[in-house]
Coordinates of C-alpha atoms in Angstrom, one line a residue:
M1 CA 42.1 40.1 -5.0
K2 CA 39.3 37.9 -3.4
Y3 CA 36.0 38.9 -4.2
E4 CA 35.1 39.5 -0.3
D5 CA 37.9 42.0 -0.3
A6 CA 37.2 43.6 -3.4
I7 CA 33.5 44.3 -2.7
K8 CA 34.7 46.1 0.6
K9 CA 36.8 48.6 -1.2
Y10 CA 35.0 49.2 -4.4
D11 CA 31.4 50.1 -5.4
P12 CA 30.2 47.9 -8.2
V13 CA 28.0 49.0 -11.0
L14 CA 26.2 46.8 -13.5
G15 CA 24.6 47.3 -16.9
I16 CA 22.8 44.3 -18.4
E17 CA 21.7 43.5 -21.8
V18 CA 19.5 40.6 -22.3
H19 CA 18.7 39.3 -25.8
V20 CA 15.4 36.9 -26.1
E21 CA 14.8 35.1 -29.4
L22 CA 11.1 35.5 -30.3
G23 CA 8.9 32.4 -30.9
T24 CA 7.5 33.6 -34.3
V25 CA 6.8 31.1 -37.0
T26 CA 9.3 32.8 -39.7
K27 CA 12.3 35.1 -39.0
M28 CA 12.2 38.7 -38.5
F29 CA 12.7 40.0 -42.1
D30 CA 11.8 36.9 -44.2
A31 CA 9.7 33.7 -44.6
A32 CA 12.6 31.4 -43.6
P33 CA 11.4 29.0 -40.8
N34 CA 12.3 29.9 -37.0
T35 CA 13.1 26.7 -35.8
F36 CA 15.8 25.4 -33.6
G37 CA 18.1 22.9 -35.1
G38 CA 18.1 21.4 -38.5
G39 CA 20.8 20.6 -41.0
P40 CA 23.4 23.5 -41.4
N41 CA 21.9 26.2 -43.6
E42 CA 18.5 24.5 -44.3
N43 CA 16.4 27.4 -42.6
T44 CA 17.6 30.2 -45.0
T45 CA 16.2 32.3 -47.9
P46 CA 18.0 34.6 -50.0
V47 CA 17.4 37.3 -47.4
S48 CA 18.9 35.6 -44.5
L49 CA 21.7 34.5 -46.7
G50 CA 22.1 38.3 -47.5
L51 CA 22.2 37.6 -51.2
P52 CA 22.4 40.9 -53.7
G53 CA 18.9 42.2 -54.4
A54 CA 17.1 40.4 -51.7
L55 CA 14.7 42.6 -49.8
P56 CA 13.5 42.4 -46.2
V57 CA 9.9 42.7 -44.8
V58 CA 9.2 43.2 -41.2
N59 CA 7.5 40.2 -39.4
E60 CA 4.3 41.7 -37.6
T61 CA 4.3 39.1 -35.0
G62 CA 7.7 40.1 -34.1
V63 CA 6.5 43.8 -33.8
E64 CA 3.7 42.5 -31.4
Y65 CA 6.0 40.6 -29.4
A66 CA 8.3 43.6 -28.9
I67 CA 5.3 45.6 -27.8
K68 CA 4.1 43.0 -25.3
I69 CA 7.7 42.9 -23.8
G70 CA 7.9 46.7 -23.7
L71 CA 4.5 47.1 -21.9
A72 CA 5.4 44.2 -19.3
L73 CA 8.4 46.2 -18.6
G74 CA 6.5 49.4 -17.9
C75 CA 8.1 50.9 -20.9
Q76 CA 6.7 53.7 -23.3
I77 CA 5.9 52.4 -26.7
A78 CA 7.2 54.6 -29.4
E79 CA 4.7 56.2 -31.9
T80 CA 7.1 55.6 -34.7
C81 CA 10.3 54.0 -34.9
R82 CA 12.6 52.8 -37.6
F83 CA 15.4 50.2 -38.2
A84 CA 19.2 50.9 -38.8
R85 CA 22.2 49.1 -40.1
K86 CA 24.6 48.2 -37.6
N87 CA 28.1 47.9 -39.4
Y88 CA 30.5 45.4 -37.9
F89 CA 32.6 42.5 -39.4
Y90 CA 30.1 39.7 -39.1
P91 CA 31.1 36.4 -40.7
D92 CA 27.7 35.0 -39.5
L93 CA 25.7 37.8 -41.2
A94 CA 26.4 37.4 -44.9
K95 CA 25.6 41.0 -45.6
N96 CA 27.9 42.2 -43.2
F97 CA 25.7 44.2 -40.9
Q98 CA 22.9 43.7 -38.6
T99 CA 19.5 45.1 -38.9
S100 CA 18.7 46.7 -35.5
Q101 CA 17.5 49.7 -34.1
Y102 CA 19.7 52.5 -32.7
D103 CA 18.3 56.1 -31.8
E104 CA 14.7 55.1 -32.2
P105 CA 13.8 52.0 -30.5
I106 CA 10.4 50.7 -30.2
A107 CA 10.1 50.6 -26.2
F108 CA 12.1 53.0 -23.8
D109 CA 11.8 54.2 -20.3
G110 CA 10.8 51.4 -18.2
A111 CA 11.4 49.7 -14.9
L112 CA 11.4 46.2 -13.6
E113 CA 10.9 45.2 -9.9
V114 CA 13.3 42.4 -9.0
E115 CA 12.8 40.1 -5.9
L116 CA 15.9 38.7 -4.4
E117 CA 15.8 35.4 -2.3
D118 CA 15.2 37.1 1.1
G119 CA 12.3 39.1 -0.4
Q120 CA 14.2 42.1 -1.0
L121 CA 13.1 44.2 -3.7
V122 CA 15.4 45.9 -6.1
T123 CA 14.2 48.2 -8.8
V124 CA 16.0 48.1 -12.0
D125 CA 15.5 51.0 -14.5
I126 CA 15.2 50.0 -18.5
E127 CA 16.9 52.2 -20.7
R128 CA 15.4 50.8 -24.2
A129 CA 14.0 47.5 -25.6
H130 CA 14.6 47.4 -29.3
M131 CA 14.0 44.7 -32.2
E132 CA 16.9 43.2 -34.1
E133 CA 18.0 40.0 -35.9
D134 CA 20.3 37.4 -34.5
A135 CA 23.6 36.3 -36.2
G136 CA 24.4 32.8 -37.4
K137 CA 26.7 30.5 -35.8
N138 CA 30.5 30.0 -36.2
T139 CA 32.0 26.6 -35.7
H140 CA 35.7 26.4 -35.5
V141 CA 37.2 23.3 -36.3
G142 CA 40.5 21.8 -34.9
G143 CA 42.3 23.1 -31.9
S144 CA 41.4 22.3 -28.3
S145 CA 39.3 25.2 -27.1
G146 CA 36.5 25.5 -29.8
R147 CA 37.5 28.9 -30.3
I148 CA 39.0 30.6 -33.5
Q149 CA 42.5 30.6 -31.9
G150 CA 44.2 27.5 -32.9
A151 CA 41.4 26.2 -35.1
D152 CA 42.3 24.8 -38.6
Y153 CA 39.2 26.4 -40.5
S154 CA 35.7 27.7 -39.6
L155 CA 32.4 27.0 -40.8
V156 CA 29.0 29.0 -40.7
D157 CA 25.6 28.0 -40.3
Y158 CA 23.1 30.7 -41.2
N159 CA 19.9 28.9 -39.8
R160 CA 19.7 31.5 -36.9
A161 CA 20.7 34.5 -39.1
G162 CA 17.5 36.5 -39.1
V163 CA 16.0 35.1 -36.0
P164 CA 13.9 37.9 -34.4
L165 CA 15.4 39.3 -31.1
V166 CA 14.6 41.7 -28.6
E167 CA 17.2 43.3 -26.9
I168 CA 16.4 44.8 -23.4
V169 CA 19.0 47.3 -22.1
T170 CA 19.2 48.6 -18.5
R171 CA 20.4 51.7 -17.2
P172 CA 23.5 51.4 -14.8
I173 CA 22.4 49.4 -11.8
T174 CA 24.0 51.1 -8.7
G175 CA 23.7 50.4 -4.9
T176 CA 23.6 46.8 -4.9
G177 CA 26.9 46.3 -3.2
E178 CA 28.0 42.7 -2.3
R179 CA 24.7 41.5 -3.6
A180 CA 25.6 42.6 -7.3
P181 CA 26.0 38.9 -8.6
E182 CA 22.5 38.0 -6.9
V183 CA 20.9 40.9 -8.4
A184 CA 22.2 40.4 -11.8
A185 CA 20.9 36.6 -11.8
A186 CA 17.6 37.6 -10.3
Y187 CA 17.0 40.3 -12.9
V188 CA 17.6 37.9 -15.9
R189 CA 15.5 35.1 -14.1
T190 CA 12.7 37.7 -13.8
L191 CA 12.8 38.6 -17.5
R192 CA 12.8 35.0 -18.2
D193 CA 9.8 34.3 -16.3
I194 CA 8.1 37.5 -18.1
F195 CA 8.8 36.0 -21.5
K196 CA 7.4 32.6 -20.8
A197 CA 4.3 34.4 -19.1
L198 CA 3.7 36.4 -22.1
G199 CA 4.2 33.7 -24.5
V200 CA 6.7 35.4 -26.7
S201 CA 9.7 33.0 -26.4
E202 CA 10.2 29.4 -25.1
A203 CA 12.9 31.1 -23.0
R204 CA 15.2 28.0 -22.9
M205 CA 18.6 29.3 -21.7
E206 CA 20.4 26.1 -22.5
Q207 CA 19.2 26.7 -26.1
G208 CA 20.2 30.3 -26.4
N209 CA 16.8 31.6 -26.2
V210 CA 17.9 34.0 -23.6
R211 CA 21.2 35.4 -23.6
A212 CA 22.8 38.0 -21.1
D213 CA 25.7 40.5 -21.7
I214 CA 26.9 41.5 -18.4
N215 CA 28.6 44.9 -17.9
V216 CA 30.6 45.5 -14.8
S217 CA 32.7 48.5 -13.6
L218 CA 34.1 49.6 -10.1
R219 CA 34.5 52.9 -8.4
E220 CA 36.0 53.8 -5.1
S221 CA 32.5 55.1 -3.8
P222 CA 29.1 55.6 -4.7
D223 CA 29.8 59.3 -5.4
A224 CA 32.6 58.7 -7.8
P225 CA 32.2 58.9 -11.5
L226 CA 31.5 55.4 -13.1
G227 CA 34.6 53.4 -13.8
T228 CA 35.7 51.8 -17.1
R229 CA 33.2 48.7 -17.8
T230 CA 33.9 45.4 -19.3
E231 CA 31.1 43.4 -21.1
T232 CA 31.0 39.6 -20.5
K233 CA 29.2 38.3 -23.6
N234 CA 26.4 35.6 -24.0
V235 CA 26.2 34.2 -20.5
N236 CA 23.5 31.7 -20.6
S237 CA 22.7 30.5 -16.9
F238 CA 21.9 32.1 -13.7
R239 CA 24.7 30.6 -12.0
S240 CA 27.0 31.4 -14.7
I241 CA 25.8 35.2 -14.3
E242 CA 26.6 35.2 -10.7
R243 CA 30.2 33.6 -11.0
A244 CA 30.7 36.0 -13.9
V245 CA 29.9 39.1 -11.9
K246 CA 31.9 37.9 -9.0
F247 CA 35.2 37.0 -11.1
E248 CA 35.1 40.3 -13.0
I249 CA 34.6 42.5 -9.5
A250 CA 37.6 40.6 -8.2
R251 CA 39.6 40.8 -11.3
Q252 CA 39.0 44.6 -11.9
A253 CA 39.7 45.4 -8.3
T254 CA 43.2 43.6 -8.7
I255 CA 43.9 45.6 -11.7
L256 CA 43.0 48.9 -10.0
E257 CA 44.8 48.0 -6.7
A258 CA 48.0 47.8 -9.0
G259 CA 47.5 51.1 -10.2
E260 CA 46.8 50.0 -13.8
K261 CA 43.7 50.8 -15.9
V262 CA 40.8 48.6 -16.7
L263 CA 40.5 48.0 -20.5
Q264 CA 37.1 48.4 -21.9
E265 CA 36.6 45.3 -23.7
T266 CA 34.1 42.3 -24.3
R267 CA 35.3 39.2 -22.4
H268 CA 34.2 35.6 -22.6
F269 CA 33.0 33.4 -19.6
H270 CA 34.4 29.8 -19.2
E271 CA 32.0 27.4 -17.3
D272 CA 35.0 25.1 -16.3
T273 CA 37.0 27.6 -14.4
G274 CA 34.3 30.3 -13.6
E275 CA 36.9 32.9 -15.1
T276 CA 36.6 35.4 -18.0
S277 CA 39.1 36.1 -20.7
S278 CA 39.7 38.9 -23.0
G279 CA 37.6 39.2 -26.4
R280 CA 38.0 42.2 -28.2
V281 CA 38.4 45.7 -27.5
K282 CA 34.9 47.2 -26.9
S283 CA 33.5 49.3 -29.4
D284 CA 31.2 52.5 -28.8
A285 CA 28.0 53.2 -30.6
D286 CA 29.8 55.7 -33.0
D287 CA 32.2 52.8 -34.0
Y288 CA 29.2 50.9 -35.7
R289 CA 28.3 53.5 -38.0
Y290 CA 24.6 53.1 -37.8
F291 CA 22.2 54.7 -40.5
P292 CA 18.9 54.2 -41.3
E293 CA 17.9 51.0 -42.9
P294 CA 16.8 52.3 -46.5
D295 CA 15.1 48.9 -47.4
L296 CA 12.4 48.9 -44.4
V297 CA 9.7 51.6 -43.8
P298 CA 9.4 53.0 -40.2
V299 CA 7.2 51.0 -37.9
S300 CA 4.2 53.1 -36.5
P301 CA 2.2 51.0 -34.2
A302 CA -1.5 52.3 -33.9
R303 CA -2.3 53.4 -30.4
E304 CA -5.4 51.4 -30.5
W305 CA -3.5 48.3 -31.2
V306 CA -1.0 49.2 -28.5
E307 CA -3.8 49.7 -26.0
Q308 CA -5.3 46.1 -26.7
L309 CA -2.1 44.5 -26.4
R310 CA -1.9 46.1 -23.1
E311 CA -5.2 45.0 -21.9
E312 CA -4.5 41.6 -23.1
L313 CA -1.2 41.3 -21.2
P314 CA -1.5 38.3 -18.9
E315 CA -0.9 38.3 -15.1
L316 CA 2.7 38.7 -14.7
P317 CA 4.7 36.3 -12.6
A318 CA 5.6 38.5 -9.7
A319 CA 1.7 39.7 -9.3
K320 CA 0.7 36.1 -9.7
R321 CA 3.1 35.0 -6.8
R322 CA 1.8 37.7 -4.8
R323 CA -1.6 36.5 -5.3
L324 CA -1.2 32.8 -4.8
I325 CA 0.6 33.4 -1.6
G326 CA -2.8 34.7 -0.3
E327 CA -5.0 32.1 -1.8
W328 CA -2.8 29.1 -1.0
G329 CA -1.6 30.3 2.6
F330 CA 2.0 29.8 1.6
S331 CA 4.6 31.7 3.5
D332 CA 7.0 33.8 1.6
L333 CA 10.1 31.4 2.1
E334 CA 7.7 28.4 0.9
M335 CA 6.7 30.4 -2.3
R336 CA 10.3 31.3 -2.9
D337 CA 11.5 27.7 -2.6
V338 CA 8.7 26.4 -4.9
V339 CA 9.7 29.3 -7.4
N340 CA 13.5 28.4 -7.2
A341 CA 12.5 24.7 -8.0
G342 CA 10.6 25.7 -11.0
L343 CA 7.5 23.9 -9.9
L344 CA 5.1 26.9 -9.4
E345 CA 3.2 26.2 -12.7
A346 CA 3.2 22.3 -11.7
I347 CA 1.6 23.1 -8.2
E348 CA -0.8 25.6 -10.0
D349 CA -2.1 22.8 -12.3
T350 CA -2.3 20.1 -9.6
V351 CA -4.3 22.5 -7.6
A352 CA -6.7 23.2 -10.5
A353 CA -6.9 19.2 -10.9
G354 CA -8.4 19.0 -7.5
A355 CA -5.5 18.7 -4.9
T356 CA -5.2 21.0 -2.0
P357 CA -2.1 23.4 -2.2
G358 CA -0.7 22.0 0.8
N359 CA -0.7 18.5 -0.7
A360 CA 0.4 19.6 -4.0
R361 CA 3.4 21.3 -2.7
K362 CA 4.1 18.3 -0.3
W363 CA 4.3 15.9 -3.0
W364 CA 6.1 18.1 -5.7
M365 CA 8.6 19.4 -3.2
G366 CA 9.1 16.2 -1.3
E367 CA 9.1 12.8 -2.9
I368 CA 9.0 13.8 -6.5
A369 CA 11.7 16.2 -6.2
R370 CA 13.8 13.6 -4.4
Q371 CA 13.2 11.0 -7.1
A372 CA 13.8 13.9 -9.9
K373 CA 17.3 14.5 -8.3
A374 CA 18.0 10.9 -8.1
S375 CA 17.3 10.3 -11.7
E376 CA 18.9 13.6 -12.8
A377 CA 15.7 14.8 -14.3
H378 CA 13.2 17.7 -13.7
A379 CA 10.2 16.6 -11.5
T380 CA 7.7 17.6 -14.2
E381 CA 9.4 15.1 -16.4
L382 CA 8.5 12.2 -14.0
V383 CA 4.6 12.7 -13.4
T384 CA 1.9 15.0 -14.6
P385 CA -0.1 17.5 -12.2
E386 CA -3.3 15.2 -13.0
Q387 CA -1.4 12.3 -11.8
V388 CA -0.3 13.8 -8.5
A389 CA -3.7 15.3 -7.8
E390 CA -5.1 11.7 -8.1
L391 CA -2.6 10.4 -5.8
A392 CA -3.3 13.0 -3.1
D393 CA -7.0 12.3 -3.6
L394 CA -6.3 8.5 -2.9
V395 CA -4.7 9.3 0.2
K396 CA -7.5 11.6 1.2
Q397 CA -9.9 8.9 0.7
G398 CA -8.1 6.7 2.9
K399 CA -7.3 4.1 0.2
L400 CA -3.6 5.0 0.6
N401 CA -1.4 6.2 3.4
D402 CA 1.7 8.2 2.7
K403 CA 4.0 4.9 2.6
L404 CA 2.1 3.4 0.3
A405 CA 1.6 6.4 -1.9
R406 CA 5.3 6.5 -2.3
K407 CA 5.2 3.0 -3.6
V408 CA 2.4 3.8 -6.1
L409 CA 4.4 7.0 -7.0
E410 CA 7.3 4.8 -7.9
G411 CA 5.2 2.8 -10.5
V412 CA 3.6 5.9 -12.0
I413 CA 7.2 7.1 -12.6
A414 CA 8.0 3.6 -13.9
G415 CA 5.4 3.9 -16.3
E416 CA 2.9 1.5 -14.8
G417 CA -0.2 3.7 -15.5
N418 CA -2.1 6.2 -13.2
P419 CA -2.2 6.0 -9.5
A420 CA -5.4 4.2 -9.0
A421 CA -4.2 1.4 -11.6
V422 CA -0.9 1.0 -10.2
M423 CA -2.5 0.9 -6.7
E424 CA -4.6 -1.9 -7.8
A425 CA -2.3 -3.9 -9.9
R426 CA 0.3 -3.9 -7.0
G427 CA -2.2 -4.5 -4.5
L428 CA -1.4 -1.5 -2.3
E429 CA -4.6 -0.3 -1.1
I430 CA -5.0 -0.1 2.6
V431 CA -6.5 -3.0 4.1
E432 CA -10.3 -2.3 5.0
D433 CA -11.2 -5.8 6.0
D434 CA -11.8 -5.1 9.7
G435 CA -11.4 -9.1 10.3
A436 CA -8.0 -9.2 8.8
L437 CA -6.9 -6.1 10.7
E438 CA -8.4 -7.4 13.9
A439 CA -6.4 -10.6 13.4
A440 CA -3.1 -8.7 13.0
V441 CA -4.0 -6.6 16.1
D442 CA -4.7 -9.8 18.4
Q443 CA -1.6 -11.6 17.2
A444 CA 0.6 -8.3 18.0
I445 CA -1.1 -8.1 21.6
A446 CA -0.4 -11.7 22.2
D447 CA 3.2 -11.7 21.0
N448 CA 4.1 -8.5 23.3
P449 CA 2.6 -8.8 26.6
D450 CA 5.3 -6.6 28.2
V451 CA 4.5 -3.9 25.8
V452 CA 0.9 -4.3 26.7
E453 CA 1.6 -3.8 30.1
K454 CA 3.6 -0.3 29.7
I455 CA 0.5 0.7 27.8
K456 CA -2.0 -0.1 30.6
G457 CA 0.7 1.7 32.6
G458 CA 0.0 4.9 30.9
K459 CA 3.1 4.9 28.4
M460 CA 1.0 5.5 25.4
Q461 CA 4.2 5.9 23.1
A462 CA 4.6 2.1 23.6
I463 CA 1.8 1.6 21.0
G464 CA 4.5 2.3 18.4
A465 CA 6.1 -1.1 19.2
L466 CA 2.8 -2.9 18.2
M467 CA 2.5 -1.0 15.0
G468 CA 5.7 -2.7 13.6
P469 CA 4.1 -6.3 13.7
I470 CA 0.8 -5.1 12.5
M471 CA 2.1 -3.3 9.5
K472 CA 4.4 -6.4 8.8
A473 CA 1.3 -8.7 9.0
T474 CA -0.7 -6.5 6.4
R475 CA 2.1 -5.7 4.3
G476 CA 2.0 -1.9 5.3
Q477 CA -1.5 -1.7 4.2
A478 CA -3.2 -1.4 7.7
D479 CA -5.1 1.7 8.6
A480 CA -2.7 3.0 11.3
G481 CA -5.6 5.2 13.0
K482 CA -7.8 2.2 13.0
A483 CA -5.2 -0.2 14.2
R484 CA -4.5 2.3 17.2
E485 CA -8.1 2.5 17.9
M486 CA -8.4 -1.5 18.2
I487 CA -5.5 -1.6 20.5
M488 CA -6.6 0.7 23.0
A489 CA -10.0 -1.0 22.9
K490 CA -8.9 -4.6 23.4
I491 CA -6.4 -3.7 26.1
Q492 CA -8.4 -1.6 28.4

């Protein structure tokens, strides 16, 4: 069944579990380095390798980051909480259980306001945010899919085992209708922005710092009981989240239309096809046989510490955007375009370096974005905010016009130096020699008597026909305003 038909007949319900890797120096329960990459099994200790007799110790910074996330999501922070063992077959956790939190999470009962592209606000209720550790990485060798099916053998890299995580679990997200895919992606994007603003994670989805498990179920109407859900695991891009939700809604609707039942299971998303495939039958909490972790004492964050962390929270992204819209005079649409392009911080830094908000937005969203797209890079990889502010200032001073500024920008991107140096080296500064400009104007007037007659006859737009030869004579470096003034003075 097509998505458009499925959404007309069924009411989708979402549930989203987001895992964020915390940017601590060491892992959650041992002193192994918490770094991305490295040779297989380099960043390990007896604890992260699950060796007998190795005892864990809680990472205080990990607890601090978890509290900050909870506070930013409007959660209550537990006066005391504890870790639990989640028992499951984990080939990538050598001790064969995950140290997590179950019935006593560090943060609970929160809510997050999510803004969609058209400005509509959706409130997502947060059930809990709890601390746990990440698993290692399985690599399946042989076969064509990279999965265990058909592989000749598998390797395990424990570098990621024990990396600190916070998992944020929503309550059922209802009432989204046809916008369910968009809401899911916007929710995860909002969380990603919060993680970056808090400084608790690099939040780079391409490196797996933020991963989302997307639960989808269908029911016949908003008044009907919840349907059977599926959980699409480890989706790590906003576009993939939207595609996964759309596919699952269409797939489940097809099953229900055939009079069959949806199987509660985990599923895998495939980037190449936009489809999901079956993983394993989904376990319920009881199946994990949780019990309190006997090697770790309860965590009881002092109320004074929690309140101190609350006071130290930075301005969160949504509040910052609202403030900047007022300060900069951007429309809601202009601000959404800036945010969607990932250029808010760059424009903010450019304004701080001296540019006006309008000029900063013009250069980042215009020529720089165009060149970034052509080179398949992000705009911030090409130039710095300080360079953009300097370029805008040269235009403001009248040393460059927009055309010359674009040439200067090309030189900056090519690594030829900062804008002023490129302008000087390439000889691109606007001609300020009135004698040279006057000579170019006189020659254009002499060569185009018919155009002069049109101007004298009141057709002022004909001046444009004289500007071409003047710009050509000055290599595009004439001050257009001054040239127009000279033309009018000479032909009147």
